[in-house]
Amino acid sequence: MIRRATRVNPDAVVIVTGCSSQLHPDSIAAIPGVSYVSGNDRKMNLPDVARDLLLRPKTGAVNAVRDLAGVQFERASITRAPRTRAFVKIEDGCNCRCAYCAIPLARGPVRSKAPSDVIDEVRALVASGTREIVLTGIETAAYGIDLDGYRLIDLIADIADKTEVERIRLSSLSPEMMTPATVKRLASVRGLAPHFHLSLQSGSDAVLAAMRRPYRTKQVRDALAALREEIPCVTFTTDVIVGFPGETEETFLETVAFCREARFLRLHVFPYSPRPGTPAADFPDQVDGEEKHRRVRELVKVGRDVAKDLLSDLIAAKTPLSVLFETRDGEYLTGHSENYVEVKVKTDRDLAGQIRRVLPTALSGEGVTGVITE
Ligand code: SF4
């Protein structure tokens, strides 16, 4: 893309930013035509940088990438978003060191957005019509470890109390944050969507240990059970990596069994892919590429079967879902329920951005179709 940009317009000022430039600034600066290389901080300055560069004769690339240790959360907020769902970034960076992951190298340590900035951002979004917010970050569960005793659960409770937002959804979370006390507080938050994306990565304790994940399967089991106990109709989605170095057929089957037992609404399955500079890239017992893809296929099929069972139970229960409609596809309007079931309804009404109760009636793709009951 950088080369294409300079080819299309040789006079263009090309500024490169993001994880890749944070990790490899020198090789990016060496690409002919690059004017400026910025890392993952100070993105808000880039319009000023662009203006300055446009006013000067073109010289070699400026490498402005710096170490992210000690930098603050960059104040960057959105104030307008679709009427449906808006993503609110509350945190950057990660203090974990999972053996396969290059993200901490590119994103630096945990930095949390100030609670008052988050509240202001949510208020502004609600005022512009947003119905649902998704709190996101690199390691969202770590929100607040750099603040004084104020953690993610406090932020969620404050958003519910101090704003009018109808739904609060959480993006990917590390399962060990679901302590009994946190689960109890989550259950009492107004508008918290009963859907949690808990990053499992493996259902084998041996593989989790090799991955250097900060939890074991018992903690995940306990978290799922506690959330199911406290929150009606809760659903779970997850990510799994298969073919991690040292994963045997036996430990892979432990993951398969765990995923069946856990009844995830959706499984995102990835083949392990070595990232340069991470410990796992040099681990022995790397799994053959074809074998990794066989495991992906097998687990994807398990995920689909489990989801089908779960959705069939939901249809049989005849419990209406509260659906936020998002897009139209021909005769159908599509949206997501509070527990993140994809729901399609055949209607010519313009309900995008509105919430309606829908009775699910049949399976459809990865979700259900249904009829509006109100
Ligand atoms: S996988 Fe997630 S928790 Fe682990 S190091 Fe990467 S960003 Fe951090």
Coordinates of C-alpha atoms and ligand atoms in Angstrom, one line a residue:
M1 CA 0.0 0.0 0.0
I2 CA 2.9 2.4 0.8
R3 CA 4.5 1.6 -2.6
R4 CA 1.2 2.0 -4.4
A5 CA 0.5 5.4 -2.7
T6 CA 3.9 6.7 -3.9
R7 CA 3.4 5.3 -7.4
V8 CA -0.1 6.8 -7.8
N9 CA 1.1 10.2 -6.6
P10 CA 4.9 10.7 -6.4
D11 CA 4.4 14.1 -4.7
A12 CA 2.2 12.6 -1.9
V13 CA 3.3 12.9 1.7
V14 CA 3.2 9.3 2.9
I15 CA 2.9 8.9 6.7
V16 CA 3.0 5.4 8.1
T17 CA 1.6 4.6 11.6
G18 CA 0.5 1.6 13.6
C19 CA 1.9 -1.6 15.0
S20 CA 4.1 -2.5 12.0
S21 CA 5.8 0.9 12.1
Q22 CA 6.2 0.6 15.9
L23 CA 7.9 -2.7 15.5
H24 CA 10.0 -2.1 12.3
P25 CA 10.5 1.7 11.9
D26 CA 13.8 1.5 10.1
S27 CA 12.7 -0.9 7.4
I28 CA 9.5 1.2 6.9
A29 CA 11.5 4.5 6.7
A30 CA 13.7 2.9 4.1
I31 CA 10.8 2.4 1.7
P32 CA 11.3 5.0 -1.1
G33 CA 8.6 7.8 -0.8
V34 CA 7.9 7.5 2.9
S35 CA 8.0 10.9 4.5
Y36 CA 7.3 10.2 8.2
V37 CA 7.1 7.1 10.4
S38 CA 5.0 7.3 13.6
G39 CA 4.4 4.6 16.1
N40 CA 1.3 3.8 18.1
D41 CA 1.3 7.0 20.1
R42 CA 0.7 10.6 19.1
K43 CA -1.7 9.6 16.2
M44 CA -3.7 12.7 17.1
N45 CA -0.7 14.9 15.9
L46 CA -0.7 13.4 12.5
P47 CA -2.8 16.1 10.8
D48 CA -0.4 18.8 12.0
V49 CA 2.5 16.6 10.9
A50 CA 1.0 16.3 7.5
R51 CA 0.4 20.0 7.1
D52 CA 4.0 20.8 8.1
L53 CA 5.4 18.2 5.7
L54 CA 3.2 19.5 2.8
L55 CA 4.7 23.0 3.4
R56 CA 8.3 21.9 3.2
P57 CA 10.4 20.4 0.3
K58 CA 10.4 16.6 0.5
T59 CA 13.5 15.2 2.2
G60 CA 14.2 11.7 3.6
A61 CA 11.8 10.0 6.0
V62 CA 11.5 11.2 9.6
N63 CA 11.5 8.4 12.1
A64 CA 9.4 9.6 15.0
V65 CA 8.8 6.2 16.6
R66 CA 9.7 6.1 20.3
D67 CA 9.6 3.5 23.1
L68 CA 6.0 3.2 24.5
A69 CA 7.1 2.7 28.2
G70 CA 5.9 5.5 30.3
V71 CA 3.7 7.1 27.6
Q72 CA 0.1 8.2 28.6
F73 CA -3.1 7.0 27.0
E74 CA -3.5 9.2 24.0
R75 CA -6.7 11.3 24.2
A76 CA -8.6 10.2 21.2
S77 CA -12.4 10.1 21.3
I78 CA -15.2 9.6 18.9
T79 CA -18.3 11.8 19.2
R80 CA -20.5 10.6 16.4
A81 CA -21.2 7.0 15.3
P82 CA -23.9 5.0 13.7
R83 CA -27.3 4.8 15.5
T84 CA -26.6 1.2 16.3
R85 CA -23.3 0.2 17.9
A86 CA -20.2 2.3 18.7
F87 CA -16.8 1.0 19.8
V88 CA -15.3 2.9 22.6
K89 CA -11.6 2.3 23.2
I90 CA -10.9 2.5 26.9
E91 CA -7.4 1.0 27.1
D92 CA -4.2 0.4 25.2
G93 CA -1.3 -2.0 25.7
C94 CA -0.8 -5.2 27.6
N95 CA 1.4 -6.3 30.6
C96 CA 1.0 -10.0 29.8
R97 CA 3.6 -11.9 27.9
C98 CA 1.7 -14.7 26.2
A99 CA 4.4 -16.8 24.4
Y100 CA 2.8 -16.4 20.9
C101 CA 1.9 -12.7 21.0
A102 CA 3.7 -9.7 19.5
I103 CA 1.1 -7.2 20.7
P104 CA 2.9 -6.1 23.9
L105 CA 6.0 -5.3 21.7
A106 CA 3.9 -3.1 19.4
R107 CA 1.5 -1.6 22.0
G108 CA 3.6 -1.2 25.1
P109 CA 2.3 -1.4 28.7
V110 CA -1.3 -0.9 29.9
R111 CA -2.6 2.6 29.6
S112 CA -6.2 3.4 30.6
K113 CA -8.4 6.2 29.3
A114 CA -9.4 8.5 32.2
P115 CA -12.9 7.4 33.5
S116 CA -14.3 11.0 33.0
D117 CA -13.1 10.9 29.3
V118 CA -14.9 7.6 28.8
I119 CA -18.1 8.9 30.4
D120 CA -18.0 12.1 28.2
E121 CA -17.5 10.0 25.1
V122 CA -20.4 7.7 25.9
R123 CA -22.7 10.7 26.7
A124 CA -21.7 12.3 23.3
L125 CA -22.4 9.1 21.5
V126 CA -25.8 8.6 23.1
A127 CA -26.7 12.2 22.3
S128 CA -25.9 11.5 18.6
G129 CA -28.2 8.4 18.7
T130 CA -26.0 5.4 19.5
R131 CA -27.9 2.7 21.3
E132 CA -25.1 0.3 22.2
I133 CA -21.5 0.8 23.1
V134 CA -18.8 -1.8 23.0
L135 CA -15.9 -1.2 25.4
T136 CA -12.7 -2.3 23.7
G137 CA -9.0 -2.3 24.4
I138 CA -5.9 -4.5 23.8
E139 CA -6.4 -6.2 27.2
T140 CA -9.7 -4.7 28.3
A141 CA -9.7 -6.8 31.5
A142 CA -6.6 -4.9 32.7
Y143 CA -8.4 -1.5 32.5
G144 CA -7.5 0.5 35.5
I145 CA -4.3 -1.3 36.7
D146 CA -2.6 2.0 36.2
L147 CA -5.3 4.0 37.9
D148 CA -5.7 4.3 41.6
G149 CA -7.8 1.3 42.7
Y150 CA -10.4 2.0 39.9
R151 CA -11.0 -1.1 37.7
L152 CA -13.1 -2.2 34.8
I153 CA -16.1 -3.1 36.9
D154 CA -16.1 0.4 38.4
L155 CA -16.0 1.9 35.0
I156 CA -18.9 -0.3 33.7
A157 CA -21.0 0.6 36.8
D158 CA -20.3 4.3 36.3
I159 CA -21.2 4.2 32.6
A160 CA -24.5 2.6 33.6
D161 CA -25.2 5.1 36.4
K162 CA -24.0 8.3 34.7
T163 CA -25.1 7.9 31.1
E164 CA -28.3 7.0 29.3
V165 CA -26.8 4.3 27.1
E166 CA -29.1 1.4 26.6
R167 CA -26.7 -1.4 26.2
I168 CA -23.1 -1.9 27.3
R169 CA -21.2 -4.7 25.7
L170 CA -17.7 -5.8 26.6
S171 CA -15.1 -7.0 24.0
S172 CA -12.7 -9.7 24.5
L173 CA -11.8 -10.5 28.2
S174 CA -9.3 -12.7 29.9
P175 CA -11.4 -15.2 31.9
E176 CA -9.5 -14.9 35.2
M177 CA -11.1 -11.5 35.7
M178 CA -14.4 -13.2 36.4
T179 CA -14.0 -13.6 40.2
P180 CA -17.2 -14.3 42.2
A181 CA -17.3 -10.7 43.4
T182 CA -16.9 -9.3 39.9
V183 CA -19.6 -11.6 38.5
K184 CA -22.0 -10.5 41.2
R185 CA -21.4 -6.8 40.4
L186 CA -21.7 -7.4 36.7
A187 CA -25.0 -9.1 37.2
S188 CA -26.4 -5.9 38.8
V189 CA -25.3 -3.4 36.1
R190 CA -28.2 -1.8 34.2
G191 CA -28.0 -2.5 30.5
L192 CA -25.0 -4.8 30.5
A193 CA -25.4 -7.2 27.5
P194 CA -25.5 -10.8 28.7
H195 CA -22.8 -11.8 26.3
F196 CA -19.1 -12.3 27.1
H197 CA -16.2 -13.0 24.8
L198 CA -13.8 -14.9 27.0
S199 CA -10.5 -15.7 25.3
L200 CA -9.9 -19.4 25.9
Q201 CA -7.1 -20.1 23.4
S202 CA -6.9 -23.7 24.5
G203 CA -8.9 -26.2 26.6
S204 CA -5.7 -28.0 27.7
D205 CA -3.9 -26.9 30.8
A206 CA -0.6 -28.2 29.4
V207 CA -1.0 -26.0 26.3
L208 CA -2.2 -23.0 28.4
A209 CA 0.9 -23.3 30.5
A210 CA 3.1 -23.4 27.4
M211 CA 1.3 -20.4 26.0
R212 CA 2.0 -18.6 29.3
R213 CA -1.7 -17.7 29.7
P214 CA -2.5 -16.4 33.2
Y215 CA -5.4 -18.9 33.9
R216 CA -6.2 -22.6 33.7
T217 CA -9.3 -24.4 32.4
K218 CA -10.8 -24.7 36.0
Q219 CA -10.9 -20.9 36.2
V220 CA -12.7 -20.7 32.8
R221 CA -15.2 -23.4 33.9
D222 CA -15.8 -21.6 37.2
A223 CA -16.3 -18.3 35.4
L224 CA -18.8 -19.7 32.9
A225 CA -20.7 -21.4 35.7
A226 CA -20.8 -18.3 37.9
L227 CA -21.9 -16.1 35.0
R228 CA -24.6 -18.6 34.0
E229 CA -25.8 -18.8 37.6
E230 CA -26.1 -15.0 38.0
I231 CA -27.1 -13.7 34.5
P232 CA -30.2 -15.1 32.7
C233 CA -29.8 -16.1 29.1
V234 CA -26.1 -15.3 29.1
T235 CA -24.0 -16.5 26.1
F236 CA -20.3 -16.8 25.5
T237 CA -18.0 -16.5 22.4
T238 CA -14.3 -17.3 22.4
D239 CA -11.1 -17.5 20.5
V240 CA -9.0 -20.7 20.2
I241 CA -5.6 -21.2 18.7
V242 CA -4.9 -24.7 17.4
G243 CA -1.6 -26.3 16.5
F244 CA 0.4 -24.4 19.1
P245 CA 3.9 -25.8 19.4
G246 CA 3.7 -29.0 21.5
E247 CA 0.0 -29.4 21.1
T248 CA -0.6 -33.2 20.6
E249 CA -3.7 -35.0 19.3
E250 CA -4.5 -35.7 22.9
T251 CA -4.3 -32.1 24.1
F252 CA -6.1 -30.9 21.0
L253 CA -9.0 -33.3 21.9
E254 CA -9.0 -31.8 25.4
T255 CA -9.8 -28.5 23.7
V256 CA -12.5 -30.1 21.5
A257 CA -14.1 -31.6 24.7
F258 CA -13.9 -28.3 26.5
C259 CA -15.5 -26.4 23.7
R260 CA -18.4 -28.9 23.5
E261 CA -18.9 -28.7 27.3
A262 CA -18.7 -24.9 27.4
R263 CA -21.4 -24.4 24.8
F264 CA -20.0 -21.3 23.1
L265 CA -22.3 -19.4 20.9
R266 CA -19.4 -18.8 18.5
L267 CA -15.9 -20.1 18.2
H268 CA -13.2 -18.2 16.4
V269 CA -10.6 -20.7 15.5
F270 CA -7.1 -19.8 14.3
P271 CA -4.1 -21.9 13.3
Y272 CA -1.1 -21.0 15.4
S273 CA 1.2 -18.7 13.3
P274 CA 4.7 -17.9 14.6
R275 CA 5.4 -14.2 15.2
P276 CA 9.0 -13.1 14.9
G277 CA 10.5 -12.0 18.2
T278 CA 8.1 -14.1 20.3
P279 CA 9.3 -17.0 22.4
A280 CA 6.9 -19.5 20.8
A281 CA 8.4 -18.9 17.4
D282 CA 11.5 -20.8 18.6
F283 CA 9.7 -23.5 20.6
P284 CA 10.4 -27.1 19.6
D285 CA 7.6 -29.4 18.3
Q286 CA 6.1 -27.0 15.9
V287 CA 3.0 -28.5 14.4
D288 CA 2.9 -29.2 10.6
G289 CA 0.8 -26.7 8.6
E290 CA -1.5 -29.3 7.1
E291 CA -2.2 -30.8 10.6
K292 CA -3.0 -27.3 11.9
H293 CA -5.5 -26.8 9.2
R294 CA -7.1 -30.2 9.9
R295 CA -7.5 -29.2 13.5
V296 CA -9.0 -25.9 12.5
R297 CA -11.6 -27.6 10.3
E298 CA -12.4 -30.1 13.0
L299 CA -12.9 -27.5 15.7
V300 CA -14.9 -25.2 13.4
K301 CA -17.3 -28.0 12.8
V302 CA -17.6 -28.7 16.5
G303 CA -18.3 -25.0 17.0
R304 CA -21.0 -25.0 14.4
D305 CA -22.7 -28.1 15.9
V306 CA -22.6 -26.6 19.4
A307 CA -24.0 -23.3 18.2
K308 CA -26.8 -25.1 16.4
D309 CA -27.8 -27.0 19.5
L310 CA -27.7 -23.8 21.6
L311 CA -29.8 -21.9 19.1
S312 CA -32.3 -24.8 18.7
D313 CA -32.8 -24.7 22.5
L314 CA -33.3 -21.0 22.3
I315 CA -36.0 -21.4 19.7
A316 CA -37.7 -24.2 21.6
A317 CA -37.7 -22.0 24.8
K318 CA -39.9 -19.5 22.9
T319 CA -38.3 -16.6 24.8
P320 CA -38.3 -13.3 22.8
L321 CA -35.0 -11.6 22.2
S322 CA -34.4 -7.9 22.4
V323 CA -32.9 -7.1 19.0
L324 CA -31.0 -4.0 17.9
F325 CA -31.5 -3.8 14.1
E326 CA -28.5 -2.8 12.1
T327 CA -28.5 -3.6 8.4
R328 CA -30.9 -4.5 5.6
D329 CA -30.3 -7.3 3.2
G330 CA -33.1 -7.5 0.6
E331 CA -36.3 -8.4 2.4
Y332 CA -34.6 -9.0 5.7
L333 CA -33.5 -6.7 8.5
T334 CA -30.5 -8.0 10.5
G335 CA -29.5 -7.2 14.0
H336 CA -28.1 -8.7 17.2
S337 CA -29.9 -9.6 20.4
E338 CA -28.6 -8.5 23.8
N339 CA -26.9 -11.9 24.1
Y340 CA -25.4 -11.6 20.6
V341 CA -27.5 -13.9 18.6
E342 CA -27.7 -12.8 15.0
V343 CA -31.3 -12.3 14.2
K344 CA -33.0 -11.8 10.8
V345 CA -36.6 -10.6 10.4
K346 CA -38.5 -10.4 7.1
T347 CA -40.1 -6.9 7.1
D348 CA -40.3 -3.8 5.0
R349 CA -40.3 -1.6 8.0
D350 CA -37.4 0.8 8.5
L351 CA -36.2 -0.3 11.9
A352 CA -32.4 0.2 11.6
G353 CA -31.1 1.6 14.8
Q354 CA -34.2 0.5 16.8
I355 CA -34.7 -2.2 19.4
R356 CA -37.6 -4.6 19.1
R357 CA -38.6 -7.8 20.8
V358 CA -38.4 -10.8 18.4
L359 CA -39.5 -14.3 18.8
P360 CA -36.9 -16.6 17.2
T361 CA -38.6 -19.2 15.0
A362 CA -35.9 -21.0 12.9
L363 CA -32.2 -21.4 12.4
S364 CA -30.6 -19.3 9.7
G365 CA -26.9 -19.4 8.9
E366 CA -25.0 -18.7 12.2
G367 CA -28.1 -17.2 13.8
V368 CA -31.9 -17.3 13.7
T369 CA -34.9 -15.8 11.9
G370 CA -37.8 -14.6 13.9
V371 CA -40.9 -12.4 14.0
I372 CA -41.4 -9.1 15.7
T373 CA -43.7 -9.4 18.7
E374 CA -44.0 -5.7 19.5
Ligands
SF4_1 S1 -2.7 -12.5 23.8 FE1 -3.7 -10.8 24.7 S2 -3.1 -11.0 26.9 FE2 -1.7 -12.2 25.8 S3 0.1 -10.9 25.4 FE3 -1.3 -10.7 23.6 S4 -2.6 -9.0 24.0 FE4 -1.7 -9.6 26.0

